[in-house]
mmCIF file of C-alpha atoms in Angstrom:
data_model
loop_
_atom_site.group_PDB
_atom_site.id
_atom_site.type_symbol
_atom_site.label_atom_id
_atom_site.label_comp_id
_atom_site.label_asym_id
_atom_site.label_seq_id
_atom_site.Cartn_x
_atom_site.Cartn_y
_atom_site.Cartn_z
ATOM 1 C CA GLN Q 1 -9.490 2.734 13.081
ATOM 2 C CA PRO Q 2 -6.681 4.371 11.116
ATOM 3 C CA THR Q 3 -7.558 6.148 7.946
ATOM 4 C CA ALA Q 4 -4.074 6.839 6.639
ATOM 5 C CA ALA Q 5 -2.577 4.377 4.204
ATOM 6 C CA PHE Q 6 0.628 3.205 5.874
ATOM 7 C CA ARG Q 7 3.464 1.714 3.923
ATOM 8 C CA GLY Q 8 6.839 0.783 5.349
ATOM 9 C CA LEU Q 9 10.042 0.053 3.557
ATOM 10 C CA LEU Q 10 11.470 -2.740 5.711
ATOM 11 C CA ALA Q 11 15.058 -3.167 4.588
ATOM 12 C CA PRO Q 12 17.543 -6.035 4.998
ATOM 13 C CA PRO Q 13 17.782 -8.800 7.567
ATOM 14 C CA GLY Q 14 17.500 -7.749 11.145
ATOM 15 C CA GLY Q 15 13.935 -7.616 12.220
ATOM 16 C CA CYS Q 16 14.334 -4.583 14.500
ATOM 17 C CA LEU Q 17 15.739 -1.332 13.316
ATOM 18 C CA PRO Q 18 18.215 -0.789 16.116
ATOM 19 C CA HIS Q 19 19.514 -4.319 16.458
ATOM 20 C CA ARG Q 20 22.941 -5.605 15.465
ATOM 21 C CA SER Q 21 23.047 -8.687 13.281
ATOM 22 C CA SER Q 22 23.613 -12.059 14.906
ATOM 23 C CA SER Q 23 26.139 -14.600 13.864
ATOM 24 C CA PRO Q 24 25.485 -16.512 10.588
ATOM 25 C CA SER Q 25 24.941 -19.719 12.564
ATOM 26 C CA ARG Q 26 22.078 -18.160 14.504
ATOM 27 C CA ARG Q 27 20.640 -16.675 11.399
ATOM 28 C CA ARG Q 28 20.530 -20.105 9.695
ATOM 29 C CA ASN Q 29 18.534 -21.603 12.572
ATOM 30 C CA GLY Q 30 15.425 -19.638 11.685
ATOM 31 C CA ASP Q 31 12.988 -19.935 8.852
ATOM 32 C CA ALA Q 32 10.760 -17.034 7.895
ATOM 33 C CA SER Q 33 8.171 -19.534 6.679
ATOM 34 C CA ASP Q 34 7.621 -20.607 10.318
ATOM 35 C CA TRP Q 35 5.555 -17.481 10.718
ATOM 36 C CA GLU Q 36 3.503 -18.200 7.623
ATOM 37 C CA ARG Q 37 2.524 -21.744 8.476
ATOM 38 C CA GLY Q 38 -0.773 -22.119 10.215
ATOM 39 C CA GLY Q 39 -1.917 -18.536 10.728
ATOM 40 C CA GLY Q 40 -0.979 -15.774 8.378
ATOM 41 C CA ARG Q 41 2.484 -15.287 9.794
ATOM 42 C CA GLY Q 42 1.040 -15.739 13.215
ATOM 43 C CA GLY Q 43 2.257 -19.286 13.732
ATOM 44 C CA ARG Q 44 4.925 -20.613 15.991
ATOM 45 C CA ALA Q 45 8.567 -19.645 16.244
ATOM 46 C CA ARG Q 46 10.932 -22.581 15.921
ATOM 47 C CA GLY Q 47 11.909 -23.985 19.284
ATOM 48 C CA GLY Q 48 8.449 -23.404 20.732
ATOM 49 C CA SER Q 49 5.899 -25.817 19.379
ATOM 50 C CA ASN Q 50 3.421 -25.713 22.241
ATOM 51 C CA GLY Q 51 -0.078 -25.641 20.823
ATOM 52 C CA ALA Q 52 -1.452 -23.268 23.438
ATOM 53 C CA GLY Q 53 1.292 -20.731 22.777
ATOM 54 C CA ARG Q 54 0.739 -21.008 19.081
ATOM 55 C CA TRP Q 55 -2.925 -20.245 19.411
ATOM 56 C CA ARG Q 56 -2.207 -17.381 21.818
ATOM 57 C CA LEU Q 57 -0.002 -15.726 19.228
ATOM 58 C CA ARG Q 58 -2.506 -16.340 16.484
ATOM 59 C CA GLY Q 59 -5.339 -14.887 18.508
ATOM 60 C CA SER Q 60 -3.428 -11.713 19.293
ATOM 61 C CA VAL Q 61 -2.617 -11.142 15.616
ATOM 62 C CA GLY Q 62 -6.259 -11.747 14.748
ATOM 63 C CA ALA Q 63 -7.378 -9.128 17.267
ATOM 64 C CA ALA Q 64 -4.956 -6.600 15.784
ATOM 65 C CA ARG Q 65 -6.133 -7.304 12.248
ATOM 66 C CA GLY Q 66 -9.732 -6.830 13.304
ATOM 67 C CA ALA Q 67 -9.068 -3.443 14.847
ATOM 68 C CA LEU Q 68 -6.987 -2.026 11.961
ATOM 69 C CA ARG Q 69 -8.379 -1.661 8.494
ATOM 70 C CA GLU Q 70 -5.883 0.589 6.723
ATOM 71 C CA ALA Q 71 -2.122 0.714 6.923
ATOM 72 C CA GLY Q 72 0.849 -0.741 4.999
ATOM 73 C CA GLY Q 73 4.581 -1.665 4.606
ATOM 74 C CA VAL Q 74 7.481 -2.756 2.281
ATOM 75 C CA ARG Q 75 10.351 -5.346 2.957
ATOM 76 C CA PRO Q 76 14.029 -6.340 2.143
ATOM 77 C CA LEU Q 77 16.252 -9.394 1.538
ATOM 78 C CA PRO Q 78 14.977 -12.855 2.401
ATOM 79 C CA GLU Q 79 15.209 -12.967 6.149
ATOM 80 C CA SER Q 80 15.392 -16.183 8.130
ATOM 81 C CA ARG Q 81 15.114 -14.940 11.680
ATOM 82 C CA VAL Q 82 12.140 -16.248 13.608
ATOM 83 C CA LEU Q 83 12.165 -13.345 16.028
ATOM 84 C CA ARG Q 84 11.715 -10.604 13.510
ATOM 85 C CA THR Q 85 8.853 -8.200 14.101
ATOM 86 C CA VAL Q 86 8.085 -7.510 10.433
ATOM 87 C CA PRO Q 87 5.919 -10.669 10.002
ATOM 88 C CA LEU Q 88 3.868 -9.596 13.028
ATOM 89 C CA LEU Q 89 3.407 -6.127 11.527
ATOM 90 C CA ALA Q 90 2.376 -7.556 8.178
ATOM 91 C CA ALA Q 91 -0.131 -9.839 9.927
ATOM 92 C CA CYS Q 92 -1.647 -6.942 11.815
ATOM 93 C CA LEU Q 93 -2.240 -4.803 8.704
ATOM 94 C CA PRO Q 94 -4.359 -5.405 5.583
ATOM 95 C CA GLY Q 95 -2.304 -6.785 2.734
ATOM 96 C CA ASP Q 96 -3.116 -3.874 0.387
ATOM 97 C CA LYS Q 97 -1.938 -1.404 3.002
ATOM 98 C CA CYS Q 98 1.353 -3.005 3.951
ATOM 99 C CA LYS Q 99 3.915 -3.311 1.164
ATOM 100 C CA VAL Q 100 7.207 -5.015 1.925
ATOM 101 C CA LEU Q 101 10.086 -4.653 -0.580
ATOM 102 C CA ILE Q 102 13.057 -6.957 -0.230
ATOM 103 C CA GLY Q 103 16.536 -5.685 -1.157
ATOM 104 C CA ARG Q 104 19.240 -3.142 -0.543
ATOM 105 C CA ARG Q 105 19.148 -1.067 -3.675
ATOM 106 C CA PHE Q 106 15.916 0.469 -4.901
ATOM 107 C CA GLY Q 107 16.407 2.165 -8.284
ATOM 108 C CA GLU Q 108 13.649 4.093 -10.043
ATOM 109 C CA ASP Q 109 13.805 1.858 -13.161
ATOM 110 C CA ARG Q 110 13.226 -1.320 -11.162
ATOM 111 C CA TYR Q 111 10.826 0.131 -8.642
ATOM 112 C CA PRO Q 112 8.672 2.685 -10.489
ATOM 113 C CA GLU Q 113 5.809 2.349 -8.010
ATOM 114 C CA LEU Q 114 8.163 3.076 -5.108
ATOM 115 C CA ALA Q 115 9.600 6.061 -7.013
ATOM 116 C CA ALA Q 116 6.098 7.479 -7.479
ATOM 117 C CA VAL Q 117 5.362 7.019 -3.793
ATOM 118 C CA CYS Q 118 8.617 8.777 -2.770
ATOM 119 C CA ARG Q 119 7.746 11.714 -5.014
ATOM 120 C CA ASN Q 120 4.330 12.131 -3.447
ATOM 121 C CA SER Q 121 4.334 15.224 -1.225
ATOM 122 C CA SER Q 122 2.370 13.405 1.469
ATOM 123 C CA THR Q 123 4.925 10.569 1.894
ATOM 124 C CA LEU Q 124 7.103 10.481 4.995
ATOM 125 C CA ILE Q 125 10.181 8.368 5.693
ATOM 126 C CA LEU Q 126 10.862 7.368 9.323
ATOM 127 C CA TYR Q 127 14.639 7.569 9.855
ATOM 128 C CA PRO Q 128 16.403 9.434 12.670
ATOM 129 C CA GLY Q 129 18.965 12.158 12.015
ATOM 130 C CA ALA Q 130 19.851 15.806 12.396
ATOM 131 C CA GLU Q 131 17.568 16.800 9.526
ATOM 132 C CA ALA Q 132 14.586 14.700 10.717
ATOM 133 C CA ALA Q 133 11.529 16.503 12.032
ATOM 134 C CA ASN Q 134 9.572 15.356 15.038
ATOM 135 C CA LEU Q 135 6.714 13.176 13.799
ATOM 136 C CA GLU Q 136 4.329 14.689 16.336
ATOM 137 C CA ASP Q 137 4.981 18.137 14.898
ATOM 138 C CA VAL Q 138 4.652 16.880 11.335
ATOM 139 C CA ALA Q 139 1.334 15.232 12.187
ATOM 140 C CA LEU Q 140 -0.158 18.670 12.701
ATOM 141 C CA ILE Q 141 0.788 19.611 9.126
ATOM 142 C CA PHE Q 142 0.128 16.245 7.544
ATOM 143 C CA PRO Q 143 -3.136 15.180 9.143
ATOM 144 C CA SER Q 144 -3.468 12.179 6.830
ATOM 145 C CA PRO Q 145 -0.321 11.081 4.975
ATOM 146 C CA SER Q 146 -0.777 8.481 2.281
ATOM 147 C CA THR Q 147 2.441 6.644 3.035
ATOM 148 C CA ILE Q 148 5.046 6.200 5.750
ATOM 149 C CA ILE Q 149 8.284 4.428 4.705
ATOM 150 C CA ILE Q 150 10.163 2.499 7.377
ATOM 151 C CA ILE Q 151 13.588 0.967 6.862
ATOM 152 C CA ASP Q 152 14.059 -2.314 8.729
ATOM 153 C CA GLY Q 153 17.366 -4.025 9.516
ATOM 154 C CA THR Q 154 20.386 -3.590 11.692
ATOM 155 C CA TRP Q 155 21.597 -0.014 12.157
ATOM 156 C CA SER Q 156 24.404 -0.477 9.664
ATOM 157 C CA GLN Q 157 22.043 -2.020 7.104
ATOM 158 C CA ALA Q 158 19.454 0.683 7.558
ATOM 159 C CA LYS Q 159 22.105 3.442 7.244
ATOM 160 C CA ASP Q 160 23.439 1.849 4.075
ATOM 161 C CA ILE Q 161 19.985 1.639 2.520
ATOM 162 C CA PHE Q 162 18.986 5.162 3.463
ATOM 163 C CA TYR Q 163 22.141 6.882 2.182
ATOM 164 C CA LYS Q 164 22.754 4.795 -0.911
ATOM 165 C CA ASN Q 165 19.219 5.047 -2.355
ATOM 166 C CA SER Q 166 18.583 8.529 -3.664
ATOM 167 C CA LEU Q 167 14.787 7.891 -3.724
ATOM 168 C CA PHE Q 168 14.712 7.994 0.018
ATOM 169 C CA ARG Q 169 15.968 11.510 0.086
ATOM 170 C CA LEU Q 170 12.745 12.695 -1.593
ATOM 171 C CA PRO Q 171 10.154 12.117 1.188
ATOM 172 C CA LYS Q 172 10.100 14.293 4.275
ATOM 173 C CA GLN Q 173 12.310 12.723 6.928
ATOM 174 C CA VAL Q 174 10.778 12.267 10.368
ATOM 175 C CA GLN Q 175 11.788 10.640 13.617
ATOM 176 C CA LEU Q 176 10.183 9.625 16.911
ATOM 177 C CA LYS Q 177 10.915 11.714 19.988
ATOM 178 C CA THR Q 178 10.023 9.275 22.742
ATOM 179 C CA SER Q 179 11.492 7.953 25.988
ATOM 180 C CA ILE Q 180 9.487 4.728 25.762
ATOM 181 C CA SER Q 181 11.496 1.582 26.476
ATOM 182 C CA SER Q 182 11.192 -1.301 24.070
ATOM 183 C CA GLN Q 183 8.875 -4.177 24.973
ATOM 184 C CA TYR Q 184 10.934 -6.425 22.725
ATOM 185 C CA VAL Q 185 12.722 -7.833 25.764
ATOM 186 C CA ILE Q 186 13.967 -11.026 24.112
ATOM 187 C CA ARG Q 187 16.444 -9.139 21.945
ATOM 188 C CA THR Q 188 19.342 -6.906 22.966
ATOM 189 C CA GLN Q 189 19.035 -3.318 21.856
ATOM 190 C CA PRO Q 190 21.934 -0.857 21.605
ATOM 191 C CA THR Q 191 20.312 1.733 23.897
ATOM 192 C CA ASN Q 192 17.414 1.908 26.303
ATOM 193 C CA THR Q 193 15.271 3.901 23.863
ATOM 194 C CA CYS Q 194 15.864 1.819 20.742
ATOM 195 C CA LEU Q 195 12.650 0.271 19.374
ATOM 196 C CA SER Q 196 11.826 -2.608 17.064
ATOM 197 C CA THR Q 197 10.324 -2.000 13.668
ATOM 198 C CA LEU Q 198 6.889 -3.121 14.882
ATOM 199 C CA GLU Q 199 7.028 -0.665 17.801
ATOM 200 C CA CYS Q 200 8.147 2.207 15.554
ATOM 201 C CA ALA Q 201 5.239 1.490 13.206
ATOM 202 C CA ALA Q 202 2.738 1.223 16.045
ATOM 203 C CA ILE Q 203 3.829 4.537 17.586
ATOM 204 C CA ALA Q 204 3.927 6.295 14.211
ATOM 205 C CA LEU Q 205 0.406 5.138 13.315
ATOM 206 C CA ALA Q 206 -0.912 6.133 16.753
ATOM 207 C CA ILE Q 207 0.607 9.605 16.332
ATOM 208 C CA MET Q 208 -0.726 10.181 12.817
ATOM 209 C CA GLU Q 209 -4.170 8.861 13.705
ATOM 210 C CA LYS Q 210 -4.194 10.513 17.163
ATOM 211 C CA ASN Q 211 -5.329 7.226 18.654
ATOM 212 C CA ASP Q 212 -3.169 5.474 21.277
ATOM 213 C CA GLY Q 213 -5.441 2.442 20.980
ATOM 214 C CA ILE Q 214 -3.788 1.658 17.648
ATOM 215 C CA ARG Q 215 -0.370 1.276 19.322
ATOM 216 C CA GLU Q 216 -1.807 -0.947 22.020
ATOM 217 C CA THR Q 217 -3.494 -3.181 19.455
ATOM 218 C CA ILE Q 218 -0.453 -3.608 17.250
ATOM 219 C CA LEU Q 219 1.833 -4.337 20.174
ATOM 220 C CA ARG Q 220 -0.275 -7.203 21.530
ATOM 221 C CA PRO Q 221 1.247 -9.822 19.220
ATOM 222 C CA LEU Q 222 4.745 -8.664 20.224
ATOM 223 C CA GLN Q 223 3.807 -8.955 23.887
ATOM 224 C CA ALA Q 224 2.438 -12.418 23.207
ATOM 225 C CA LEU Q 225 5.564 -13.429 21.333
ATOM 226 C CA CYS Q 226 7.889 -12.288 24.127
ATOM 227 C CA SER Q 227 5.684 -13.932 26.801
ATOM 228 C CA PHE Q 228 5.690 -17.221 24.911
ATOM 229 C CA GLN Q 229 9.427 -17.163 24.393
ATOM 230 C CA LEU Q 230 10.082 -16.351 28.067
ATOM 231 C CA GLN Q 231 7.881 -19.233 29.160
ATOM 232 C CA HIS Q 232 9.982 -21.594 27.069
ATOM 233 C CA GLY Q 233 13.464 -20.674 28.208
ATOM 234 C CA ALA Q 234 14.212 -17.266 26.688
ATOM 235 C CA GLN Q 235 15.875 -14.683 28.926
ATOM 236 C CA ILE Q 236 15.088 -10.964 29.335
ATOM 237 C CA HIS Q 237 17.757 -8.941 27.472
ATOM 238 C CA HIS Q 238 18.802 -5.558 28.760
ATOM 239 C CA SER Q 239 20.174 -3.015 26.308
ATOM 240 C CA LYS Q 240 23.917 -2.816 25.654
ATOM 241 C CA GLU Q 241 23.824 0.680 27.158
ATOM 242 C CA HIS Q 242 22.363 -0.728 30.407
ATOM 243 C CA LEU Q 243 24.919 -3.543 30.558
ATOM 244 C CA LEU Q 244 27.884 -1.269 30.013
ATOM 245 C CA LYS Q 245 26.755 1.336 32.551
ATOM 246 C CA ASN Q 246 26.160 -1.295 35.232
ATOM 247 C CA GLY Q 247 29.307 -3.329 34.610
ATOM 248 C CA LEU Q 248 27.257 -6.305 33.390
ATOM 249 C CA TYR Q 249 28.708 -6.519 29.845
ATOM 250 C CA ASP Q 250 30.495 -9.893 29.913
ATOM 251 C CA LYS Q 251 31.613 -10.085 26.273
ATOM 252 C CA PRO Q 252 35.171 -9.216 25.132
ATOM 253 C CA MET Q 253 35.559 -5.549 24.293
ATOM 254 C CA PRO Q 254 35.980 -4.939 20.575
ATOM 255 C CA LYS Q 255 39.478 -4.311 19.206
ATOM 256 C CA ASN Q 256 38.139 -2.156 16.412
ATOM 257 C CA LYS Q 257 38.661 1.477 17.480
ATOM 258 C CA ARG Q 258 35.432 2.691 15.876
ATOM 259 C CA LYS Q 259 33.346 0.086 17.652
ATOM 260 C CA LEU Q 260 35.141 0.753 20.923
ATOM 261 C CA ARG Q 261 34.434 4.481 20.527
ATOM 262 C CA ARG Q 262 30.747 3.783 19.970
ATOM 263 C CA MET Q 263 30.605 1.785 23.190
ATOM 264 C CA GLU Q 264 32.261 4.618 25.075
ATOM 265 C CA LEU Q 265 29.644 7.002 23.738
ATOM 266 C CA LEU Q 266 26.884 4.673 24.960
ATOM 267 C CA VAL Q 267 28.329 4.752 28.475
ATOM 268 C CA ASN Q 268 28.595 8.545 28.424
ATOM 269 C CA ASN Q 269 25.001 9.106 27.247
ATOM 270 C CA VAL Q 270 26.184 10.560 23.941
ATOM 271 C CA LYS Q 271 23.662 10.191 21.092
ATOM 272 C CA ILE Q 272 25.118 8.043 18.305
#
């Protein structure tokens, strides 16, 4: 059972940190309240109303909550996607350990509690970059951090939030050094090693607590969600990197030179 208080700053719409935003029409089809009805955010996703599937998801979340006593998070703008992983994470963790702040700008005047957390020397922020330290190395120095901040959203949203909020420059910046492939197979990731917010949180907690069982417990609801969706017509999504390298990318190539350059970097295994 984790002893560190875990808090994540889950930023704007997106659900998984490395995922690009969908079209507005797809975004409107979802309702975040679907997760909250009938099971502490463990209810059904729209489009899959099968009772057995609903109970399967609910049971998995319940098992995670029973195994984890302390951890936490923070969220962003009102998000309508039914496939987000943040509701699953919030359902797995005690309410007083998972704080979710909704928004894009987090000033000290409006968020004094967040400012105090960011100034705490034991607070970490999980965001990749050249200045980010390996979380496994930091875990040796910070055996029991009080808070981990996670930014949730598409890559562009997360980048915007990280660089335009000076408070997030205060905590020690860390990143995950892992070759684990995402189990979030019903969404397309940019690269083979991009992970959803739930997976990042699960791995981070497991590292800090030195207990792989934590990761396995938190990931069970995600596995149940994907299994349920696949049983009801969803398709397995390979990463954009995989599709490009294997000639399977069937969408029109972008005309924007910057986006086209990013796709070329994906094909050539260049970290972006």
